[in-house]
mmCIF file of C-alpha atoms in Angstrom:
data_model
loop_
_atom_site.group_PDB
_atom_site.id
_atom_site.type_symbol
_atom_site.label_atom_id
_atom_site.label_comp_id
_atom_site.label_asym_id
_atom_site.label_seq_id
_atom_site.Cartn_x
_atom_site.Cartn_y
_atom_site.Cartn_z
ATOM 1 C CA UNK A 275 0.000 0.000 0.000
ATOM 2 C CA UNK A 276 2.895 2.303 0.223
ATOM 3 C CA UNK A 277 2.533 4.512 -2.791
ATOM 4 C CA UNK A 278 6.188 5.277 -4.839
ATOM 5 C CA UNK A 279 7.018 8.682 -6.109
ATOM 6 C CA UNK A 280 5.728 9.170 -9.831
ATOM 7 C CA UNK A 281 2.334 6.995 -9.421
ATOM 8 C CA UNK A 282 0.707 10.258 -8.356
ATOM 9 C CA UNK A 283 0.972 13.695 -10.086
ATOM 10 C CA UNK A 284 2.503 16.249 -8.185
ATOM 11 C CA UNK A 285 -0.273 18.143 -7.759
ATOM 12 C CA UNK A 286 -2.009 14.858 -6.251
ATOM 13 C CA UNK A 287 0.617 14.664 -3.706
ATOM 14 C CA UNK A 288 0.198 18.254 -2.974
ATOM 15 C CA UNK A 289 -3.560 17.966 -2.151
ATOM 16 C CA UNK A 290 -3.028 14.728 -0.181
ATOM 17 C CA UNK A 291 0.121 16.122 2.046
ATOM 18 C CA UNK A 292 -2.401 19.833 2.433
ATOM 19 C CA UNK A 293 -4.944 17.726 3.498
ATOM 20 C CA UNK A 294 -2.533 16.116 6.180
ATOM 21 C CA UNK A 295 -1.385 18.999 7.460
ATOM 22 C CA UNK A 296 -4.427 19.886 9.649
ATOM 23 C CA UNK A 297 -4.535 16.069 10.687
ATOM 24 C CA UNK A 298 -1.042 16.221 12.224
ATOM 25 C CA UNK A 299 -1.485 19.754 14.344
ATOM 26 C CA UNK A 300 -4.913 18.586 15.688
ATOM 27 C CA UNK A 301 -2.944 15.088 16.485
ATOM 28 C CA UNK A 302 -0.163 16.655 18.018
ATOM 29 C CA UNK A 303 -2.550 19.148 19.946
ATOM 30 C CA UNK A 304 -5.009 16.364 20.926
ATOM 31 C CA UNK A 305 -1.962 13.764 22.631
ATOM 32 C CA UNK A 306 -0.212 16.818 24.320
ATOM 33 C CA UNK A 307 -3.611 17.947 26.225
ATOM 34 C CA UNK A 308 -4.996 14.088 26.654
ATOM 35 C CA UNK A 309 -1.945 12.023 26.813
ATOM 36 C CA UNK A 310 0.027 12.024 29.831
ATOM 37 C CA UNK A 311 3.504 12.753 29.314
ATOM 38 C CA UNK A 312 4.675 9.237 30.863
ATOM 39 C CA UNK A 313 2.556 7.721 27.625
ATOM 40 C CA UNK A 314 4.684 9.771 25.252
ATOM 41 C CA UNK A 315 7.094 7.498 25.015
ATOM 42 C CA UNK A 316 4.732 4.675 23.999
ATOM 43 C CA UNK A 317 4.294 6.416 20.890
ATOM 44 C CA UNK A 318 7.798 5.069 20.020
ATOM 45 C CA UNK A 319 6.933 1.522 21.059
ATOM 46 C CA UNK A 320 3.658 2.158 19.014
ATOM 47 C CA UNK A 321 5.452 3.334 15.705
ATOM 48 C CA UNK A 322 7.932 0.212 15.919
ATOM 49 C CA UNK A 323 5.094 -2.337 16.464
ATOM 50 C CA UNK A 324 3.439 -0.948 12.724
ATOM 51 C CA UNK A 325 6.938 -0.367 11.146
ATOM 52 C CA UNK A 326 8.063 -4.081 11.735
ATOM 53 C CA UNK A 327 4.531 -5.229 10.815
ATOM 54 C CA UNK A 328 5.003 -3.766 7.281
ATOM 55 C CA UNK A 329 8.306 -5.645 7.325
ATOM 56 C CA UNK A 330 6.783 -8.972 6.909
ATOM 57 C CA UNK A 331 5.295 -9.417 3.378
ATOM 58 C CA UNK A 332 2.416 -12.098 2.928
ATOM 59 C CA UNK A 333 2.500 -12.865 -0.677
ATOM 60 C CA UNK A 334 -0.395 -13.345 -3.046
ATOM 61 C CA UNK A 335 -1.466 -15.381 -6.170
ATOM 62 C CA UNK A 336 -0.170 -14.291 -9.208
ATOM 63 C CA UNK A 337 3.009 -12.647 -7.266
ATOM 64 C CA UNK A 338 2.191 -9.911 -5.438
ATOM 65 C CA UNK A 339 2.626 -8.942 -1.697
ATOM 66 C CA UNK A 340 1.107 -7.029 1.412
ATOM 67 C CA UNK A 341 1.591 -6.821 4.291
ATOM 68 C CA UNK A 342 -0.254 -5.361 7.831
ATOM 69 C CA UNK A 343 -0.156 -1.947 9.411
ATOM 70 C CA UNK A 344 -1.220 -2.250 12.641
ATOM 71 C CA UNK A 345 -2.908 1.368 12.630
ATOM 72 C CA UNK A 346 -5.999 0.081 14.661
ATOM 73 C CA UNK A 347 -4.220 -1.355 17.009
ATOM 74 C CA UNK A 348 -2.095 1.605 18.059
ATOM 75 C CA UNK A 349 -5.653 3.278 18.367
ATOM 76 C CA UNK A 350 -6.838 1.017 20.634
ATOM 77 C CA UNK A 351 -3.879 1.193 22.562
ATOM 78 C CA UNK A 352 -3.032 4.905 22.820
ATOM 79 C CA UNK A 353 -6.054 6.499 21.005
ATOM 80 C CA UNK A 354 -5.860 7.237 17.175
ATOM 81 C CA UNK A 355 -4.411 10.613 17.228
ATOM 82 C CA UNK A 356 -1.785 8.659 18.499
ATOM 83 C CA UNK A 357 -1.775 6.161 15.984
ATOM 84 C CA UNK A 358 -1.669 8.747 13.354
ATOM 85 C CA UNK A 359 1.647 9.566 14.822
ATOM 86 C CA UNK A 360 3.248 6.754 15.449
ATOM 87 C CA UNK A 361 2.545 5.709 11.591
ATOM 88 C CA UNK A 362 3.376 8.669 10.425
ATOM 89 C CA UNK A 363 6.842 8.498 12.015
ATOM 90 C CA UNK A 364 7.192 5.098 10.438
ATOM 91 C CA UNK A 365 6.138 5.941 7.142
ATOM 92 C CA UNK A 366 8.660 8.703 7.382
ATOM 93 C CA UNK A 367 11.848 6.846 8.180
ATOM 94 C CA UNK A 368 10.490 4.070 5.757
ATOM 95 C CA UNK A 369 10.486 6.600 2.744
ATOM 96 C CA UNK A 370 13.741 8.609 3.677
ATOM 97 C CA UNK A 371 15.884 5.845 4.742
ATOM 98 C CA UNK A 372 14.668 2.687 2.833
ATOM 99 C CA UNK A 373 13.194 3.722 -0.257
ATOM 100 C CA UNK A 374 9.729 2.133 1.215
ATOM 101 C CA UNK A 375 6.816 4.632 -0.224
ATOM 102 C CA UNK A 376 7.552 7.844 -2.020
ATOM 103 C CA UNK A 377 8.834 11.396 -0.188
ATOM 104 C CA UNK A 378 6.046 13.262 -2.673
ATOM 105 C CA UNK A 379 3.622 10.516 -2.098
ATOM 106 C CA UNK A 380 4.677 10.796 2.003
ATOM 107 C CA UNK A 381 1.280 12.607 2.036
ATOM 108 C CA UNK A 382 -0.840 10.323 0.824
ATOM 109 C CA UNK A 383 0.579 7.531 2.497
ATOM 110 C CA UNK A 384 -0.025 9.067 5.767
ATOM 111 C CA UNK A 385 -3.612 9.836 4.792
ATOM 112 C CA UNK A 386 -4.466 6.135 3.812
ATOM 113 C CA UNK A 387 -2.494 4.407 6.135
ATOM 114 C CA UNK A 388 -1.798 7.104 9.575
ATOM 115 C CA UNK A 389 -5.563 9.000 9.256
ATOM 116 C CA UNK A 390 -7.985 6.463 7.277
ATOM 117 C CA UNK A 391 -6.688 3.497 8.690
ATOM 118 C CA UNK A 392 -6.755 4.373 12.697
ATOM 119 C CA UNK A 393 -9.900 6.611 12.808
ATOM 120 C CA UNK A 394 -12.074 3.935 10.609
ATOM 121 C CA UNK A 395 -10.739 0.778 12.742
ATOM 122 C CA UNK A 396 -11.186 2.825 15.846
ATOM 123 C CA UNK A 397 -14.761 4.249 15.460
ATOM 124 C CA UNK A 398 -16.032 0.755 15.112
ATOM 125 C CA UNK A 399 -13.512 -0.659 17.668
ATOM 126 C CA UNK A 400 -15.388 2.041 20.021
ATOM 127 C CA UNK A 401 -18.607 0.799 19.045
ATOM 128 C CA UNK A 402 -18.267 -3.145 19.181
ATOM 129 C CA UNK A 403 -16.537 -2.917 22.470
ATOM 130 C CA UNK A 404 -18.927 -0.606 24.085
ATOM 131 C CA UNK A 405 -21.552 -3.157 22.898
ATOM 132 C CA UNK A 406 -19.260 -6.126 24.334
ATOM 133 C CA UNK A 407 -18.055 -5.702 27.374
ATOM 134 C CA UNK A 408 -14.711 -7.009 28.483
ATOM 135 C CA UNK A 409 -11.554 -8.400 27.204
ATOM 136 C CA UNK A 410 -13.732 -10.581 24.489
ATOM 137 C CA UNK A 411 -15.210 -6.787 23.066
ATOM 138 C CA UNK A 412 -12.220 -5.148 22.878
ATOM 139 C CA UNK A 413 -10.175 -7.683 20.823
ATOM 140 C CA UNK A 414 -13.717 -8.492 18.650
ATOM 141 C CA UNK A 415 -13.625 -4.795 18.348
ATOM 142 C CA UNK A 416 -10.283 -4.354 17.253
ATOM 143 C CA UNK A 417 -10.230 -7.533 15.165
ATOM 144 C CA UNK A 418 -13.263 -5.991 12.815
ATOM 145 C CA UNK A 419 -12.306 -2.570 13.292
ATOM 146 C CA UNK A 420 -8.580 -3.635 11.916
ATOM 147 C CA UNK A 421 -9.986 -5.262 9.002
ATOM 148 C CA UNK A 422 -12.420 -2.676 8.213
ATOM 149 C CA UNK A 423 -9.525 0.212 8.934
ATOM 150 C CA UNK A 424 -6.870 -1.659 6.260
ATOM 151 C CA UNK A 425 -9.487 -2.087 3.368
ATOM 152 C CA UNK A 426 -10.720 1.581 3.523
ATOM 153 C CA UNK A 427 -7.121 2.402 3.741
ATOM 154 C CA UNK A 428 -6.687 0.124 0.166
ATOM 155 C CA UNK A 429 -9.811 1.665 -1.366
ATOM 156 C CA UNK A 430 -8.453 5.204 -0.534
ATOM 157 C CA UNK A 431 -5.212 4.310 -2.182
ATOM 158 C CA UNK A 432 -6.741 2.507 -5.269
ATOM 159 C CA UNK A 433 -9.047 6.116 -5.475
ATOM 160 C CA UNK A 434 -5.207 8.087 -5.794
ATOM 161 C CA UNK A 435 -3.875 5.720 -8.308
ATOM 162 C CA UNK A 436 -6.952 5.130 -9.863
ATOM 163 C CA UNK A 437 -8.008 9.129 -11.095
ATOM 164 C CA UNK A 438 -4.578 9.437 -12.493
ATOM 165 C CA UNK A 439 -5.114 8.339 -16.099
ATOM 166 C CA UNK A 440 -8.305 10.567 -16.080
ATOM 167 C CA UNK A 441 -6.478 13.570 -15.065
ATOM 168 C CA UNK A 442 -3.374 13.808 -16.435
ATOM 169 C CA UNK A 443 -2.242 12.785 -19.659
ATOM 170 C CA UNK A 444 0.468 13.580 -22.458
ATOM 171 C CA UNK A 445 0.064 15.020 -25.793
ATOM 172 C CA UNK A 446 -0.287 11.798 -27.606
ATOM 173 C CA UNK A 447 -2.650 10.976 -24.846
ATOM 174 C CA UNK A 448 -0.899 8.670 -22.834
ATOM 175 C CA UNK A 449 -1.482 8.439 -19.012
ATOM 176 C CA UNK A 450 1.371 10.445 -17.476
ATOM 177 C CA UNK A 451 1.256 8.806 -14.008
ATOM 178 C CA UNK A 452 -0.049 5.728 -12.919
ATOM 179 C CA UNK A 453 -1.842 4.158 -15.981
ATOM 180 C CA UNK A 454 -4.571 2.381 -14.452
ATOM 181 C CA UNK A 455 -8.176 3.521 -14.163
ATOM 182 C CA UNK A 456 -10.515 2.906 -11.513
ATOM 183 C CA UNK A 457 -11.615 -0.453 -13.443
ATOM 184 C CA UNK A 458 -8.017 -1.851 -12.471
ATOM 185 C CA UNK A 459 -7.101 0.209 -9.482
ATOM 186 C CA UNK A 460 -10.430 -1.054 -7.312
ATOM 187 C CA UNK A 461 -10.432 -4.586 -7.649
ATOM 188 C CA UNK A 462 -6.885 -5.079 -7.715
ATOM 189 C CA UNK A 463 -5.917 -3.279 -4.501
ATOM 190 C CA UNK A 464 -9.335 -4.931 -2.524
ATOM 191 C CA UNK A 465 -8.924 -8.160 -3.941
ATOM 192 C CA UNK A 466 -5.916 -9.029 -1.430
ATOM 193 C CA UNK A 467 -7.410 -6.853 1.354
ATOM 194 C CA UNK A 468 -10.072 -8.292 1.733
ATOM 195 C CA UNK A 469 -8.401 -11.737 1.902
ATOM 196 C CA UNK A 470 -5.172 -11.899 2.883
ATOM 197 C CA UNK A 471 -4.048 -9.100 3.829
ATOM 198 C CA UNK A 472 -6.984 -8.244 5.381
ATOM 199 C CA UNK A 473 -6.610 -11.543 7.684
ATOM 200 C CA UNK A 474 -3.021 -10.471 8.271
ATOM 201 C CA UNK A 475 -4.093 -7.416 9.827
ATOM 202 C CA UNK A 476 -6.491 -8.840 11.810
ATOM 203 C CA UNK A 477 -4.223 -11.789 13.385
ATOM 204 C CA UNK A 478 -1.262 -9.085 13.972
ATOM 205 C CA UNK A 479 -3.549 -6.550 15.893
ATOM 206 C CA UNK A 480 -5.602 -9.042 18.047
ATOM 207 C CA UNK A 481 -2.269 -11.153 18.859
ATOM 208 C CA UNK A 482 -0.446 -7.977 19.871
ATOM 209 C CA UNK A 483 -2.941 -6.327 21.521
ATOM 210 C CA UNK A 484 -3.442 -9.725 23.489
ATOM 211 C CA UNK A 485 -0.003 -10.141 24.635
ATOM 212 C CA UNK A 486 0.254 -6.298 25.550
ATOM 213 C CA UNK A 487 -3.318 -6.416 27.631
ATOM 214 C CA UNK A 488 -1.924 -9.303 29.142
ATOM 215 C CA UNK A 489 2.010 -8.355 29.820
ATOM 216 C CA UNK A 490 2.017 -4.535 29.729
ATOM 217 C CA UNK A 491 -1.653 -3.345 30.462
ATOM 218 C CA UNK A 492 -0.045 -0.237 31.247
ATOM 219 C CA UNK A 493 0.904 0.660 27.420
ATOM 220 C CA UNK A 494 -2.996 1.323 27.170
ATOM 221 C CA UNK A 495 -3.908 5.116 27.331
ATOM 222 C CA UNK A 496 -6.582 4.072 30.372
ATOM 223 C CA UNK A 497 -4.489 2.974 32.240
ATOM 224 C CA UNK A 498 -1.577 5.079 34.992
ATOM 225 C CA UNK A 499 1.744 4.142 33.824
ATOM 226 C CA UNK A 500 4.180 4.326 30.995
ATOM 227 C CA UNK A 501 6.802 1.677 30.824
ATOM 228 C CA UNK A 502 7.359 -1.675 28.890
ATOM 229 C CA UNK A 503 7.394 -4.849 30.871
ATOM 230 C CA UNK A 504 10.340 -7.402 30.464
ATOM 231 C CA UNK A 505 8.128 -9.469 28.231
ATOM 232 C CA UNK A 506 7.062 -6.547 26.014
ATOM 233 C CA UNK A 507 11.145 -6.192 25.330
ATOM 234 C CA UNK A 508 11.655 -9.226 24.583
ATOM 235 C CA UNK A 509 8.582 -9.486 22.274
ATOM 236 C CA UNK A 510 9.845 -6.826 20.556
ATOM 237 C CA UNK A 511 12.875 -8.518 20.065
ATOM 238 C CA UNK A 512 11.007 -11.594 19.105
ATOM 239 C CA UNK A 513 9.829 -10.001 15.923
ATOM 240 C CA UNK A 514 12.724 -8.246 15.195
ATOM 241 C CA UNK A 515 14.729 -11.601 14.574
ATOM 242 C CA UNK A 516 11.426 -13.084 12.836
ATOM 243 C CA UNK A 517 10.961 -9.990 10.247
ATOM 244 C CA UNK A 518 13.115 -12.471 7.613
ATOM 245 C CA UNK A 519 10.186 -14.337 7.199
ATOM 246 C CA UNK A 520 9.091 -11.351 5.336
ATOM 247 C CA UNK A 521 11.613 -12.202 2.614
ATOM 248 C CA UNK A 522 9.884 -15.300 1.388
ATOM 249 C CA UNK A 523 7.458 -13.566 0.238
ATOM 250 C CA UNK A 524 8.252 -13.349 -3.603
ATOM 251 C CA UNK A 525 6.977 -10.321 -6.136
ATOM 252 C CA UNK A 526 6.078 -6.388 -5.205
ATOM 253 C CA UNK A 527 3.139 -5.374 -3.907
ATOM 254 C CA UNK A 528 0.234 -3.888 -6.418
ATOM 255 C CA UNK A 529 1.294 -0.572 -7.532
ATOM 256 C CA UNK A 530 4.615 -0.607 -6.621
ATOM 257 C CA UNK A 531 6.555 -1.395 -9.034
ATOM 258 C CA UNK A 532 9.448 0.353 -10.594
ATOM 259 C CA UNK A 533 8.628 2.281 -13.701
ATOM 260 C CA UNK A 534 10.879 -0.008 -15.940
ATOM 261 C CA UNK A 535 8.129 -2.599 -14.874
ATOM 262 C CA UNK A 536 5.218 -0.762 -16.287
ATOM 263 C CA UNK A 537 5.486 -1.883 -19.790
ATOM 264 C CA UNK A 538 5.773 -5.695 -18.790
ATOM 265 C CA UNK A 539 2.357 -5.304 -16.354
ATOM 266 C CA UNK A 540 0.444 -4.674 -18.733
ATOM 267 C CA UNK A 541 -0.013 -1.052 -19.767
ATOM 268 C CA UNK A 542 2.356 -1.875 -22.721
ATOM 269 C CA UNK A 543 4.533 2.057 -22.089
ATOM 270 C CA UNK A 544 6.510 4.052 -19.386
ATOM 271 C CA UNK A 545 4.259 6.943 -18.893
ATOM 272 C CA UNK A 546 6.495 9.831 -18.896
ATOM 273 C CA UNK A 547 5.594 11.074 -15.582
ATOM 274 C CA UNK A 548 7.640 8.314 -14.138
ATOM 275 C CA UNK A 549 10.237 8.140 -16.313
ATOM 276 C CA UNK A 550 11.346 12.239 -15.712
ATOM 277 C CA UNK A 551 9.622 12.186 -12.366
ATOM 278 C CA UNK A 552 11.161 12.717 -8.924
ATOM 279 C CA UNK A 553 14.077 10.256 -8.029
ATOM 280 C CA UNK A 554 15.344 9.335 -4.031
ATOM 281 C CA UNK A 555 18.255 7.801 -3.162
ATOM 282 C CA UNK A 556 17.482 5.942 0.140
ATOM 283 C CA UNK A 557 20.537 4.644 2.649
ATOM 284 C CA UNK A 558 19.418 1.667 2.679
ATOM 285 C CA UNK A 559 16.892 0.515 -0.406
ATOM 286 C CA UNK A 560 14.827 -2.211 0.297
ATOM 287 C CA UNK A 561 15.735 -2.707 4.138
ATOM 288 C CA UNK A 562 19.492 -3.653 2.606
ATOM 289 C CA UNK A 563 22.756 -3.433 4.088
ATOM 290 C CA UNK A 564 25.886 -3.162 2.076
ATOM 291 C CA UNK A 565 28.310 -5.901 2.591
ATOM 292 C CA UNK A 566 25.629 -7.977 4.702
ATOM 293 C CA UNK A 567 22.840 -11.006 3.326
ATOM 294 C CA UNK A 568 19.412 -10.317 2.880
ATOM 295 C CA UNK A 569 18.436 -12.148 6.431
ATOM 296 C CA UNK A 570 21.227 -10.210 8.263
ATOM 297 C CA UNK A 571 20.093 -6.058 6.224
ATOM 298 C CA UNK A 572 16.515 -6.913 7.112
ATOM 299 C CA UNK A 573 17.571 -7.727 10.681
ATOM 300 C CA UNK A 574 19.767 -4.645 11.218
ATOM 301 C CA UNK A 575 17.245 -2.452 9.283
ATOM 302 C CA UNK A 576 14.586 -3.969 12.134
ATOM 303 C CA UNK A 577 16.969 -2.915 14.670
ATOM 304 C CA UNK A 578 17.828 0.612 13.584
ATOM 305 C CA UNK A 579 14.175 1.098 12.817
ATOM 306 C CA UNK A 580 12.415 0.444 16.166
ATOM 307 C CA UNK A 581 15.403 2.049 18.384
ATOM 308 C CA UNK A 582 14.914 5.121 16.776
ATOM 309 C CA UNK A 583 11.455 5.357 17.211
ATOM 310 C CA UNK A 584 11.850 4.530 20.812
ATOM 311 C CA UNK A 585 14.666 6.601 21.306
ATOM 312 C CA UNK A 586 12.782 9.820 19.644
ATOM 313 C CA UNK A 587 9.772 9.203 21.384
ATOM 314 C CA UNK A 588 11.460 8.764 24.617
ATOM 315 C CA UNK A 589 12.954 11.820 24.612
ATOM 316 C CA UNK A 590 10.343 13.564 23.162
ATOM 317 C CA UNK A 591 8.423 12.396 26.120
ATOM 318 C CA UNK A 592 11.108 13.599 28.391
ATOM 319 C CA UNK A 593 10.942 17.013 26.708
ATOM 320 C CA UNK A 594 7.457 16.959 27.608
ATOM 321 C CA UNK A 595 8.022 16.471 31.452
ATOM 322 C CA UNK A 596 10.338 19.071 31.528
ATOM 323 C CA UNK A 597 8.659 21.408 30.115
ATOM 324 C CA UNK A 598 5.090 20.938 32.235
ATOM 325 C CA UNK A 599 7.408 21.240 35.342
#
């Protein structure tokens, strides 16, 4: 679901990133006046839990990949201004440091995937649980209101790539961006959604959300308290070493291919947006290390990752304290 540069015109990346602009003050104003300032620093533990999620591809019939977000389950953890966030911070390092999603596209990234995504799953998380009392409520809640939050994510996305070839075209015609319509765009982004990587979603949020209820109850924003248990850490760490098992998963994910791959998928050109569009050289493209295996870059890129989310977060948290003092 993470949208490259040159899929969406610049002036589509322009609306999408104005449009997030109000999203992050009112988030940022919203967690300093309701969050206490020991939770800050569960934003960081937050933003790793969705970045390593979107480390581990689930592949797809006919060769393409997904993968989960884990949006709704920040949400119900530390509210979804909070979520939006804690994915936004991940979709940040993810486009400047590893290539992963587009630095013009940043925008609408953080709309599908850090507003949609959190605020969708949460409403109905909200609703189910308050219908369903308990433990059993909140992770039925979550588990629908994941599902629910990833697909209207995917639809939102398929929308962006989807208008392209009826907005912008070349003089002989051409599409000058992404080259699928809304016939294309549509099915093909909900048709693993709502199977796979829909499921994927759901198992990652109501497995996490589990084990943190259980282990660190103190995570949630209802609860006094701001540190990780022992067994949070070494969860954590857990799926640090497992993120590999991402790499089995064979192909790119729909809409995410390079633009040499265009031709070969079916559009039968390059539109010339992509081919003179913006160009980012990322660190570390494709969660690679230089002189290391795949297995060993994916593990280090895990690392660096999640420390500095908790390490920002942390001290931003800090910050926080010292100031209200």
């Amino acid at each position: 679901m993470h949208i490259p540069d040159n899929y969406l015109s610049p002036q589509t990346c322009g609306v999408m990133a104005a449009a997030m602009v109000p999203v992050w003050m009112i988030s940022v104003k919203k967690i300093k006046a309701e969050l206490p300032e020991e939770k800050i620093s569960m934003l960081g533990v937050g933003a790793a839990f969705s970045f390593l999620a979107m480390m581990f591809n689930v592949p797809l019939p006919g060769g393409t990949t997904g993968h989960a977000v884990g949006g709704t389950l920040i949400a119900v953890l530390l509210g979804p201004y909070a979520a939006c966030i804690s994915v936004s911070a991940a979709l940040l390092l993810q486009a400047l440091l590893f290539g992963d999603g587009g630095i013009l596209a940043f925008g609408a990234n953080c709309f599908n995937m850090a507003f949609v995504l959190p605020f969708a799953g949460y409403s109905l998380y909200r609703l189910i649980s308050k219908a369903v009392r308990g433990t059993r409520g909140k992770l039925i809640g979550a588990g629908i209101g994941s599902y629910i939050g990833i697909n209207a994510a995917a639809l939102c996305a398929a929308i962006e790539f989807g208008i392209q070839p009826y907005l912008f075209r070349d003089v002989a015609g051409n599409p000058m961006y992404c080259p699928y319509g809304l016939n294309v765009s549509v099915p093909a982004m909900l048709a693993g959604h709502l199977t796979v990587f829909g499921a994927a979603e759901v198992i990652f949020t109501i497995a996490v959300l589990a084990f943190v209820m259980k282990t660190s109850p103190s995570m949630m924003a209802d609860r006094k308290g701001g540190s990780t248990s022992t067994a949070l850490k070494i969860f954590l760490a857990a799926l640090i070493l497992a993120t590999p098992l991402g790499l089995l998963a064979e192909g790119t994910a729909w809409g995410e291919w390079g633009a040499d791959k265009i031709a070969a998928t079916g559009a039968g050109f390059t539109p010339s947006g992509m081919t003179d569009g913006f160009s980012w050289s990322a660190l570390l493209p494709d969660y690679t290390v230089p002189g290391m295996g795949d297995v060993t870059g994916y593990i280090l890129s895990a690392v660096i990752g999640s420390a500095v989310f908790i390490i920002l977060f942390k001290l931003i948290g800090r910050s926080a304290k010292r100031s209200r003092a």
